mmCIF file of N, CA, C and O in Angstrom:
data_model
loop_
_atom_site.group_PDB
_atom_site.id
_atom_site.type_symbol
_atom_site.label_atom_id
_atom_site.label_comp_id
_atom_site.label_asym_id
_atom_site.label_seq_id
_atom_site.Cartn_x
_atom_site.Cartn_y
_atom_site.Cartn_z
ATOM 1 N N UNK A 241 40.694 19.641 12.429
ATOM 2 C CA UNK A 241 41.573 19.961 11.307
ATOM 3 C C UNK A 241 42.585 21.021 11.764
ATOM 4 O O UNK A 241 42.208 22.047 12.310
ATOM 5 N N UNK A 242 43.867 20.787 11.534
ATOM 6 C CA UNK A 242 44.878 21.748 11.985
ATOM 7 C C UNK A 242 44.828 23.043 11.168
ATOM 8 O O UNK A 242 44.412 23.055 10.013
ATOM 9 N N UNK A 243 45.247 24.141 11.819
ATOM 10 C CA UNK A 243 45.328 25.418 11.103
ATOM 11 C C UNK A 243 46.418 25.337 10.046
ATOM 12 O O UNK A 243 47.477 24.745 10.276
ATOM 13 N N UNK A 244 46.156 25.929 8.919
ATOM 14 C CA UNK A 244 47.145 25.972 7.848
ATOM 15 C C UNK A 244 47.987 27.231 7.996
ATOM 16 O O UNK A 244 47.516 28.234 8.538
ATOM 17 N N UNK A 245 49.235 27.227 7.502
ATOM 18 C CA UNK A 245 50.098 28.398 7.670
ATOM 19 C C UNK A 245 49.488 29.686 7.131
ATOM 20 O O UNK A 245 49.658 30.740 7.717
ATOM 21 N N UNK A 246 48.741 29.608 6.029
ATOM 22 C CA UNK A 246 48.193 30.833 5.455
ATOM 23 C C UNK A 246 47.004 31.353 6.253
ATOM 24 O O UNK A 246 46.528 32.449 6.014
ATOM 25 N N UNK A 247 46.525 30.566 7.247
ATOM 26 C CA UNK A 247 45.477 31.047 8.150
ATOM 27 C C UNK A 247 46.062 31.984 9.208
ATOM 28 O O UNK A 247 45.340 32.765 9.808
ATOM 29 N N UNK A 248 47.356 31.883 9.431
ATOM 30 C CA UNK A 248 48.044 32.678 10.452
ATOM 31 C C UNK A 248 48.622 33.933 9.803
ATOM 32 O O UNK A 248 49.497 33.846 8.948
ATOM 33 N N UNK A 249 48.133 35.112 10.221
ATOM 34 C CA UNK A 249 48.614 36.355 9.610
ATOM 35 C C UNK A 249 50.082 36.625 9.908
ATOM 36 O O UNK A 249 50.700 37.471 9.270
ATOM 37 N N UNK A 250 50.668 35.907 10.869
ATOM 38 C CA UNK A 250 52.074 36.095 11.221
ATOM 39 C C UNK A 250 52.984 35.025 10.606
ATOM 40 O O UNK A 250 54.197 35.043 10.845
ATOM 41 N N UNK A 251 52.419 34.110 9.827
ATOM 42 C CA UNK A 251 53.227 33.070 9.187
ATOM 43 C C UNK A 251 54.073 33.694 8.079
ATOM 44 O O UNK A 251 53.543 34.380 7.203
ATOM 45 N N UNK A 252 55.383 33.476 8.109
ATOM 46 C CA UNK A 252 56.277 34.072 7.102
ATOM 47 C C UNK A 252 56.237 33.298 5.780
ATOM 48 O O UNK A 252 57.025 32.385 5.544
ATOM 49 N N UNK A 253 55.331 33.679 4.905
ATOM 50 C CA UNK A 253 55.077 32.906 3.681
ATOM 51 C C UNK A 253 55.598 33.546 2.400
ATOM 52 O O UNK A 253 55.720 32.870 1.389
ATOM 53 N N UNK A 254 55.884 34.844 2.415
ATOM 54 C CA UNK A 254 56.160 35.556 1.173
ATOM 55 C C UNK A 254 57.614 35.998 1.077
ATOM 56 O O UNK A 254 58.176 36.526 2.028
ATOM 57 N N UNK A 255 58.194 35.819 -0.096
ATOM 58 C CA UNK A 255 59.581 36.221 -0.332
ATOM 59 C C UNK A 255 59.658 37.726 -0.585
ATOM 60 O O UNK A 255 58.644 38.382 -0.861
ATOM 61 N N UNK A 256 60.854 38.247 -0.524
ATOM 62 C CA UNK A 256 61.083 39.663 -0.805
ATOM 63 C C UNK A 256 60.559 40.018 -2.194
ATOM 64 O O UNK A 256 59.881 41.030 -2.358
ATOM 65 N N UNK A 257 60.836 39.185 -3.178
ATOM 66 C CA UNK A 257 60.382 39.447 -4.542
ATOM 67 C C UNK A 257 58.871 39.471 -4.669
ATOM 68 O O UNK A 257 58.306 40.313 -5.372
ATOM 69 N N UNK A 258 58.210 38.550 -3.982
ATOM 70 C CA UNK A 258 56.748 38.513 -4.020
ATOM 71 C C UNK A 258 56.151 39.773 -3.397
ATOM 72 O O UNK A 258 55.212 40.354 -3.939
ATOM 73 N N UNK A 259 56.710 40.203 -2.277
ATOM 74 C CA UNK A 259 56.204 41.398 -1.597
ATOM 75 C C UNK A 259 56.475 42.635 -2.447
ATOM 76 O O UNK A 259 55.604 43.498 -2.607
ATOM 77 N N UNK A 260 57.662 42.713 -3.020
ATOM 78 C CA UNK A 260 57.997 43.858 -3.878
ATOM 79 C C UNK A 260 57.014 43.946 -5.044
ATOM 80 O O UNK A 260 56.533 45.035 -5.382
ATOM 81 N N UNK A 261 56.701 42.813 -5.640
ATOM 82 C CA UNK A 261 55.757 42.801 -6.758
ATOM 83 C C UNK A 261 54.350 43.175 -6.303
ATOM 84 O O UNK A 261 53.670 43.978 -6.948
ATOM 85 N N UNK A 262 53.916 42.608 -5.173
ATOM 86 C CA UNK A 262 52.573 42.892 -4.656
ATOM 87 C C UNK A 262 52.377 44.378 -4.386
ATOM 88 O O UNK A 262 51.333 44.942 -4.701
ATOM 89 N N UNK A 263 53.385 44.981 -3.774
ATOM 90 C CA UNK A 263 53.263 46.375 -3.334
ATOM 91 C C UNK A 263 53.862 47.367 -4.324
ATOM 92 O O UNK A 263 53.827 48.570 -4.088
ATOM 93 N N UNK A 264 54.415 46.845 -5.403
ATOM 94 C CA UNK A 264 55.039 47.677 -6.434
ATOM 95 C C UNK A 264 56.099 48.599 -5.841
ATOM 96 O O UNK A 264 56.087 49.812 -6.039
ATOM 97 N N UNK A 265 57.018 47.977 -5.064
ATOM 98 C CA UNK A 265 58.158 48.703 -4.505
ATOM 99 C C UNK A 265 59.435 47.998 -4.946
ATOM 100 O O UNK A 265 59.407 46.846 -5.382
ATOM 101 N N UNK A 266 60.536 48.693 -4.830
ATOM 102 C CA UNK A 266 61.830 48.125 -5.201
ATOM 103 C C UNK A 266 62.314 47.142 -4.130
ATOM 104 O O UNK A 266 62.052 47.327 -2.939
ATOM 105 N N UNK A 267 63.059 46.133 -4.563
ATOM 106 C CA UNK A 267 63.663 45.179 -3.631
ATOM 107 C C UNK A 267 64.548 45.922 -2.638
ATOM 108 O O UNK A 267 64.548 45.600 -1.441
ATOM 109 N N UNK A 268 65.287 46.902 -3.138
ATOM 110 C CA UNK A 268 66.209 47.664 -2.287
ATOM 111 C C UNK A 268 65.453 48.404 -1.181
ATOM 112 O O UNK A 268 65.967 48.542 -0.067
ATOM 113 N N UNK A 269 64.253 48.869 -1.476
ATOM 114 C CA UNK A 269 63.450 49.563 -0.460
ATOM 115 C C UNK A 269 63.129 48.611 0.683
ATOM 116 O O UNK A 269 63.276 48.973 1.855
ATOM 117 N N UNK A 270 62.722 47.389 0.369
ATOM 118 C CA UNK A 270 62.406 46.401 1.407
ATOM 119 C C UNK A 270 63.649 46.042 2.213
ATOM 120 O O UNK A 270 63.585 45.912 3.439
ATOM 121 N N UNK A 271 64.789 45.897 1.537
ATOM 122 C CA UNK A 271 66.032 45.602 2.250
ATOM 123 C C UNK A 271 66.406 46.749 3.187
ATOM 124 O O UNK A 271 66.860 46.538 4.309
ATOM 125 N N UNK A 272 66.190 47.978 2.719
ATOM 126 C CA UNK A 272 66.509 49.156 3.531
ATOM 127 C C UNK A 272 65.622 49.215 4.775
ATOM 128 O O UNK A 272 66.085 49.587 5.862
ATOM 129 N N UNK A 273 64.360 48.843 4.645
ATOM 130 C CA UNK A 273 63.471 48.813 5.810
ATOM 131 C C UNK A 273 64.002 47.856 6.870
ATOM 132 O O UNK A 273 63.950 48.141 8.065
ATOM 133 N N UNK A 274 64.528 46.732 6.421
ATOM 134 C CA UNK A 274 65.106 45.747 7.334
ATOM 135 C C UNK A 274 66.400 46.303 7.950
ATOM 136 O O UNK A 274 66.608 46.226 9.156
ATOM 137 N N UNK A 275 67.252 46.894 7.139
ATOM 138 C CA UNK A 275 68.524 47.432 7.625
ATOM 139 C C UNK A 275 68.328 48.532 8.662
ATOM 140 O O UNK A 275 69.121 48.677 9.592
ATOM 141 N N UNK A 276 67.269 49.314 8.521
ATOM 142 C CA UNK A 276 66.996 50.423 9.439
ATOM 143 C C UNK A 276 66.046 50.018 10.568
ATOM 144 O O UNK A 276 65.521 50.879 11.278
ATOM 145 N N UNK A 277 65.805 48.711 10.721
ATOM 146 C CA UNK A 277 64.936 48.179 11.780
ATOM 147 C C UNK A 277 63.523 48.749 11.749
ATOM 148 O O UNK A 277 62.874 48.875 12.785
ATOM 149 N N UNK A 278 63.053 49.109 10.570
ATOM 150 C CA UNK A 278 61.677 49.581 10.439
ATOM 151 C C UNK A 278 60.745 48.376 10.490
ATOM 152 O O UNK A 278 59.712 48.403 11.139
ATOM 153 N N UNK A 279 61.126 47.319 9.806
ATOM 154 C CA UNK A 279 60.388 46.059 9.856
ATOM 155 C C UNK A 279 61.413 44.936 9.805
ATOM 156 O O UNK A 279 62.414 45.033 9.103
ATOM 157 N N UNK A 280 61.163 43.914 10.591
ATOM 158 C CA UNK A 280 62.077 42.780 10.682
ATOM 159 C C UNK A 280 61.385 41.512 10.195
ATOM 160 O O UNK A 280 60.765 40.802 10.979
ATOM 161 N N UNK A 281 61.488 41.213 8.899
ATOM 162 C CA UNK A 281 60.871 39.969 8.419
ATOM 163 C C UNK A 281 61.625 38.757 8.969
ATOM 164 O O UNK A 281 62.783 38.867 9.379
ATOM 165 N N UNK A 282 60.957 37.637 8.989
ATOM 166 C CA UNK A 282 61.603 36.391 9.389
ATOM 167 C C UNK A 282 62.622 36.017 8.329
ATOM 168 O O UNK A 282 62.665 36.608 7.248
ATOM 169 N N UNK A 283 63.416 35.022 8.641
ATOM 170 C CA UNK A 283 64.396 34.515 7.680
ATOM 171 C C UNK A 283 64.167 33.027 7.461
ATOM 172 O O UNK A 283 63.842 32.293 8.393
ATOM 173 N N UNK A 284 64.353 32.611 6.211
ATOM 174 C CA UNK A 284 64.259 31.180 5.895
ATOM 175 C C UNK A 284 65.531 30.502 6.403
ATOM 176 O O UNK A 284 66.480 31.172 6.819
ATOM 177 N N UNK A 285 65.576 29.191 6.340
ATOM 178 C CA UNK A 285 66.775 28.463 6.772
ATOM 179 C C UNK A 285 67.981 28.859 5.925
ATOM 180 O O UNK A 285 69.111 28.791 6.382
ATOM 181 N N UNK A 286 67.729 29.336 4.716
ATOM 182 C CA UNK A 286 68.811 29.789 3.840
ATOM 183 C C UNK A 286 69.151 31.266 4.022
ATOM 184 O O UNK A 286 69.991 31.811 3.308
ATOM 185 N N UNK A 287 68.481 31.938 4.957
ATOM 186 C CA UNK A 287 68.777 33.333 5.249
ATOM 187 C C UNK A 287 67.984 34.346 4.440
ATOM 188 O O UNK A 287 68.208 35.548 4.557
ATOM 189 N N UNK A 288 67.039 33.874 3.633
ATOM 190 C CA UNK A 288 66.255 34.795 2.814
ATOM 191 C C UNK A 288 65.099 35.381 3.631
ATOM 192 O O UNK A 288 64.524 34.722 4.488
ATOM 193 N N UNK A 289 64.804 36.637 3.356
ATOM 194 C CA UNK A 289 63.712 37.319 4.062
ATOM 195 C C UNK A 289 62.377 36.672 3.696
ATOM 196 O O UNK A 289 62.111 36.396 2.532
ATOM 197 N N UNK A 290 61.535 36.493 4.721
ATOM 198 C CA UNK A 290 60.186 35.946 4.541
ATOM 199 C C UNK A 290 59.216 36.851 5.283
ATOM 200 O O UNK A 290 59.371 37.105 6.467
ATOM 201 N N UNK A 291 58.209 37.314 4.564
ATOM 202 C CA UNK A 291 57.243 38.269 5.105
ATOM 203 C C UNK A 291 55.908 37.602 5.376
ATOM 204 O O UNK A 291 55.463 36.748 4.608
ATOM 205 N N UNK A 292 55.278 38.018 6.442
ATOM 206 C CA UNK A 292 53.929 37.540 6.766
ATOM 207 C C UNK A 292 52.915 38.556 6.228
ATOM 208 O O UNK A 292 53.284 39.661 5.816
ATOM 209 N N UNK A 293 51.646 38.192 6.286
ATOM 210 C CA UNK A 293 50.600 39.147 5.886
ATOM 211 C C UNK A 293 50.640 40.377 6.795
ATOM 212 O O UNK A 293 50.457 41.502 6.327
ATOM 213 N N UNK A 294 50.914 40.155 8.065
ATOM 214 C CA UNK A 294 51.029 41.270 9.010
ATOM 215 C C UNK A 294 52.174 42.208 8.602
ATOM 216 O O UNK A 294 52.013 43.428 8.605
ATOM 217 N N UNK A 295 53.320 41.632 8.247
ATOM 218 C CA UNK A 295 54.463 42.430 7.782
ATOM 219 C C UNK A 295 54.089 43.253 6.550
ATOM 220 O O UNK A 295 54.468 44.417 6.431
ATOM 221 N N UNK A 296 53.347 42.648 5.643
ATOM 222 C CA UNK A 296 52.981 43.313 4.394
ATOM 223 C C UNK A 296 52.089 44.526 4.669
ATOM 224 O O UNK A 296 52.271 45.584 4.061
ATOM 225 N N UNK A 297 51.172 44.396 5.615
ATOM 226 C CA UNK A 297 50.318 45.535 5.981
ATOM 227 C C UNK A 297 51.177 46.670 6.527
ATOM 228 O O UNK A 297 50.975 47.842 6.192
ATOM 229 N N UNK A 298 52.168 46.328 7.347
ATOM 230 C CA UNK A 298 53.062 47.357 7.892
ATOM 231 C C UNK A 298 53.877 48.001 6.775
ATOM 232 O O UNK A 298 54.030 49.229 6.749
ATOM 233 N N UNK A 299 54.370 47.205 5.850
ATOM 234 C CA UNK A 299 55.141 47.763 4.728
ATOM 235 C C UNK A 299 54.268 48.714 3.907
ATOM 236 O O UNK A 299 54.735 49.770 3.474
ATOM 237 N N UNK A 300 53.004 48.378 3.711
ATOM 238 C CA UNK A 300 52.091 49.295 3.004
ATOM 239 C C UNK A 300 51.993 50.625 3.739
ATOM 240 O O UNK A 300 52.051 51.689 3.127
ATOM 241 N N UNK A 301 51.839 50.565 5.044
ATOM 242 C CA UNK A 301 51.744 51.763 5.885
ATOM 243 C C UNK A 301 53.041 52.577 5.778
ATOM 244 O O UNK A 301 53.007 53.794 5.587
ATOM 245 N N UNK A 302 54.162 51.895 5.860
ATOM 246 C CA UNK A 302 55.472 52.547 5.760
ATOM 247 C C UNK A 302 55.643 53.194 4.390
ATOM 248 O O UNK A 302 56.140 54.323 4.284
ATOM 249 N N UNK A 303 55.217 52.508 3.359
ATOM 250 C CA UNK A 303 55.339 53.033 1.994
ATOM 251 C C UNK A 303 54.566 54.337 1.846
ATOM 252 O O UNK A 303 55.076 55.309 1.264
ATOM 253 N N UNK A 304 53.357 54.376 2.403
ATOM 254 C CA UNK A 304 52.567 55.618 2.342
ATOM 255 C C UNK A 304 53.284 56.757 3.064
ATOM 256 O O UNK A 304 53.342 57.880 2.561
ATOM 257 N N UNK A 305 53.838 56.462 4.236
ATOM 258 C CA UNK A 305 54.547 57.509 4.980
ATOM 259 C C UNK A 305 55.792 57.976 4.230
ATOM 260 O O UNK A 305 56.083 59.178 4.181
ATOM 261 N N UNK A 306 56.501 57.046 3.624
ATOM 262 C CA UNK A 306 57.707 57.401 2.852
ATOM 263 C C UNK A 306 57.330 58.257 1.645
ATOM 264 O O UNK A 306 58.040 59.214 1.308
ATOM 265 N N UNK A 307 56.218 57.930 1.019
ATOM 266 C CA UNK A 307 55.755 58.722 -0.128
ATOM 267 C C UNK A 307 55.378 60.143 0.277
ATOM 268 O O UNK A 307 55.410 61.052 -0.538
ATOM 269 N N UNK A 308 55.022 60.317 1.554
ATOM 270 C CA UNK A 308 54.700 61.651 2.073
ATOM 271 C C UNK A 308 55.956 62.414 2.492
ATOM 272 O O UNK A 308 55.864 63.537 2.978
ATOM 273 N N UNK A 309 57.116 61.776 2.326
ATOM 274 C CA UNK A 309 58.376 62.460 2.592
ATOM 275 C C UNK A 309 58.999 62.201 3.948
ATOM 276 O O UNK A 309 59.988 62.841 4.311
ATOM 277 N N UNK A 310 58.455 61.267 4.699
ATOM 278 C CA UNK A 310 59.022 60.978 6.017
ATOM 279 C C UNK A 310 60.282 60.136 5.879
ATOM 280 O O UNK A 310 60.374 59.286 4.999
ATOM 281 N N UNK A 311 61.224 60.364 6.774
ATOM 282 C CA UNK A 311 62.461 59.582 6.777
ATOM 283 C C UNK A 311 62.215 58.228 7.435
ATOM 284 O O UNK A 311 61.244 58.068 8.192
ATOM 285 N N UNK A 312 63.101 57.273 7.186
ATOM 286 C CA UNK A 312 62.949 55.959 7.797
ATOM 287 C C UNK A 312 63.090 56.033 9.316
ATOM 288 O O UNK A 312 62.419 55.295 10.042
ATOM 289 N N UNK A 313 63.920 56.932 9.806
ATOM 290 C CA UNK A 313 64.064 57.098 11.258
ATOM 291 C C UNK A 313 62.750 57.596 11.849
ATOM 292 O O UNK A 313 62.290 57.095 12.886
ATOM 293 N N UNK A 314 62.124 58.566 11.198
ATOM 294 C CA UNK A 314 60.835 59.083 11.668
ATOM 295 C C UNK A 314 59.762 58.004 11.589
ATOM 296 O O UNK A 314 58.954 57.851 12.516
ATOM 297 N N UNK A 315 59.756 57.245 10.510
ATOM 298 C CA UNK A 315 58.767 56.178 10.335
ATOM 299 C C UNK A 315 58.933 55.124 11.422
ATOM 300 O O UNK A 315 57.945 54.664 12.009
ATOM 301 N N UNK A 316 60.187 54.746 11.704
ATOM 302 C CA UNK A 316 60.429 53.758 12.757
ATOM 303 C C UNK A 316 59.875 54.254 14.090
ATOM 304 O O UNK A 316 59.221 53.522 14.825
ATOM 305 N N UNK A 317 60.082 55.529 14.398
ATOM 306 C CA UNK A 317 59.576 56.096 15.660
ATOM 307 C C UNK A 317 58.046 56.119 15.669
ATOM 308 O O UNK A 317 57.425 55.810 16.694
ATOM 309 N N UNK A 318 57.440 56.463 14.557
ATOM 310 C CA UNK A 318 55.974 56.464 14.469
ATOM 311 C C UNK A 318 55.435 55.066 14.729
ATOM 312 O O UNK A 318 54.469 54.890 15.486
ATOM 313 N N UNK A 319 56.060 54.052 14.136
ATOM 314 C CA UNK A 319 55.613 52.673 14.350
ATOM 315 C C UNK A 319 55.757 52.275 15.815
ATOM 316 O O UNK A 319 54.878 51.604 16.373
ATOM 317 N N UNK A 320 56.860 52.691 16.452
ATOM 318 C CA UNK A 320 57.053 52.407 17.880
ATOM 319 C C UNK A 320 55.935 53.047 18.698
ATOM 320 O O UNK A 320 55.365 52.413 19.590
ATOM 321 N N UNK A 321 55.628 54.305 18.401
ATOM 322 C CA UNK A 321 54.582 55.011 19.133
ATOM 323 C C UNK A 321 53.212 54.388 18.886
ATOM 324 O O UNK A 321 52.392 54.295 19.810
ATOM 325 N N UNK A 322 52.961 53.944 17.672
ATOM 326 C CA UNK A 322 51.686 53.284 17.372
ATOM 327 C C UNK A 322 51.553 51.982 18.164
ATOM 328 O O UNK A 322 50.471 51.668 18.677
ATOM 329 N N UNK A 323 52.658 51.225 18.274
ATOM 330 C CA UNK A 323 52.624 49.988 19.067
ATOM 331 C C UNK A 323 52.371 50.297 20.542
ATOM 332 O O UNK A 323 51.584 49.621 21.207
ATOM 333 N N UNK A 324 53.058 51.332 21.060
ATOM 334 C CA UNK A 324 52.865 51.722 22.456
ATOM 335 C C UNK A 324 51.419 52.152 22.700
ATOM 336 O O UNK A 324 50.820 51.779 23.715
ATOM 337 N N UNK A 325 50.867 52.928 21.792
ATOM 338 C CA UNK A 325 49.485 53.390 21.918
ATOM 339 C C UNK A 325 48.516 52.207 21.923
ATOM 340 O O UNK A 325 47.591 52.149 22.737
ATOM 341 N N UNK A 326 48.735 51.246 21.041
ATOM 342 C CA UNK A 326 47.877 50.062 20.987
ATOM 343 C C UNK A 326 47.949 49.289 22.299
ATOM 344 O O UNK A 326 46.921 48.827 22.819
ATOM 345 N N UNK A 327 49.143 49.164 22.855
ATOM 346 C CA UNK A 327 49.312 48.462 24.127
ATOM 347 C C UNK A 327 48.607 49.211 25.257
ATOM 348 O O UNK A 327 47.925 48.618 26.092
ATOM 349 N N UNK A 328 48.754 50.527 25.296
ATOM 350 C CA UNK A 328 48.084 51.323 26.330
ATOM 351 C C UNK A 328 46.566 51.234 26.210
ATOM 352 O O UNK A 328 45.858 51.153 27.225
ATOM 353 N N UNK A 329 46.068 51.226 24.988
ATOM 354 C CA UNK A 329 44.621 51.080 24.788
ATOM 355 C C UNK A 329 44.137 49.729 25.282
ATOM 356 O O UNK A 329 43.070 49.619 25.894
ATOM 357 N N UNK A 330 44.925 48.685 25.022
ATOM 358 C CA UNK A 330 44.573 47.343 25.494
ATOM 359 C C UNK A 330 44.552 47.320 27.022
ATOM 360 O O UNK A 330 43.614 46.796 27.632
ATOM 361 N N UNK A 331 45.570 47.910 27.654
ATOM 362 C CA UNK A 331 45.628 47.956 29.112
ATOM 363 C C UNK A 331 44.451 48.747 29.692
ATOM 364 O O UNK A 331 43.874 48.351 30.710
ATOM 365 N N UNK A 332 44.109 49.850 29.060
ATOM 366 C CA UNK A 332 42.989 50.662 29.522
ATOM 367 C C UNK A 332 41.676 49.886 29.421
ATOM 368 O O UNK A 332 40.849 49.913 30.346
ATOM 369 N N UNK A 333 41.504 49.184 28.334
ATOM 370 C CA UNK A 333 40.293 48.368 28.152
ATOM 371 C C UNK A 333 40.202 47.301 29.248
ATOM 372 O O UNK A 333 39.132 47.075 29.823
ATOM 373 N N UNK A 334 41.341 46.654 29.562
ATOM 374 C CA UNK A 334 41.363 45.652 30.630
ATOM 375 C C UNK A 334 41.048 46.291 31.982
ATOM 376 O O UNK A 334 40.334 45.706 32.795
ATOM 377 N N UNK A 335 41.585 47.474 32.218
ATOM 378 C CA UNK A 335 41.329 48.167 33.481
ATOM 379 C C UNK A 335 39.849 48.522 33.617
ATOM 380 O O UNK A 335 39.259 48.348 34.687
ATOM 381 N N UNK A 336 39.249 48.986 32.542
ATOM 382 C CA UNK A 336 37.815 49.303 32.563
ATOM 383 C C UNK A 336 36.996 48.048 32.847
ATOM 384 O O UNK A 336 36.027 48.090 33.630
ATOM 385 N N UNK A 337 37.375 46.940 32.226
ATOM 386 C CA UNK A 337 36.654 45.683 32.454
ATOM 387 C C UNK A 337 36.795 45.249 33.912
ATOM 388 O O UNK A 337 35.822 44.800 34.537
ATOM 389 N N UNK A 338 37.972 45.409 34.462
ATOM 390 C CA UNK A 338 38.213 45.029 35.865
ATOM 391 C C UNK A 338 37.394 45.916 36.806
ATOM 392 O O UNK A 338 36.812 45.432 37.783
ATOM 393 N N UNK A 339 37.333 47.200 36.517
ATOM 394 C CA UNK A 339 36.538 48.125 37.339
ATOM 395 C C UNK A 339 35.069 47.730 37.301
ATOM 396 O O UNK A 339 34.397 47.711 38.336
ATOM 397 N N UNK A 340 34.562 47.385 36.112
ATOM 398 C CA UNK A 340 33.160 46.945 35.994
ATOM 399 C C UNK A 340 32.921 45.687 36.842
ATOM 400 O O UNK A 340 31.899 45.575 37.517
ATOM 401 N N UNK A 341 33.872 44.769 36.808
ATOM 402 C CA UNK A 341 33.747 43.544 37.606
ATOM 403 C C UNK A 341 33.679 43.864 39.094
ATOM 404 O O UNK A 341 32.886 43.278 39.835
ATOM 405 N N UNK A 342 34.516 44.785 39.545
ATOM 406 C CA UNK A 342 34.566 45.138 40.966
ATOM 407 C C UNK A 342 33.312 45.882 41.413
ATOM 408 O O UNK A 342 32.932 45.800 42.582
ATOM 409 N N UNK A 343 32.681 46.596 40.505
ATOM 410 C CA UNK A 343 31.468 47.344 40.848
ATOM 411 C C UNK A 343 30.219 46.484 40.894
ATOM 412 O O UNK A 343 29.216 46.856 41.474
ATOM 413 N N UNK A 344 30.252 45.336 40.234
ATOM 414 C CA UNK A 344 29.085 44.458 40.186
ATOM 415 C C UNK A 344 28.838 43.860 41.566
ATOM 416 O O UNK A 344 29.763 43.366 42.209
ATOM 417 N N UNK A 345 27.584 43.897 41.999
ATOM 418 C CA UNK A 345 27.272 43.281 43.296
ATOM 419 C C UNK A 345 27.408 41.761 43.211
ATOM 420 O O UNK A 345 27.143 41.160 42.175
ATOM 421 N N UNK A 346 27.780 41.201 44.305
ATOM 422 C CA UNK A 346 27.973 39.732 44.315
ATOM 423 C C UNK A 346 26.864 39.042 45.001
ATOM 424 O O UNK A 346 26.129 39.303 45.768
#
């Protein structure tokens, strides 16, 4: 049985209005996040923003930071650093696994 689009957390299924309603934020706030490159939702063939479940989780995180008084520029940098940290952690985990492999007797 093929995977359905809603099984994929990165599938762009939700409109700007749906996300605004879900998260109780203004449409303009979501548009501003896109304009400031904080989050880049996909676009439909008609050019309308489409958000995935993954995007929505990020918007929730961004909303909390904005409510704490952080600027969109600061939030964008925090998200960049969080992505870099996640990548470094993944690389470190792979390096540890490789070291364990090399230490195992053959």
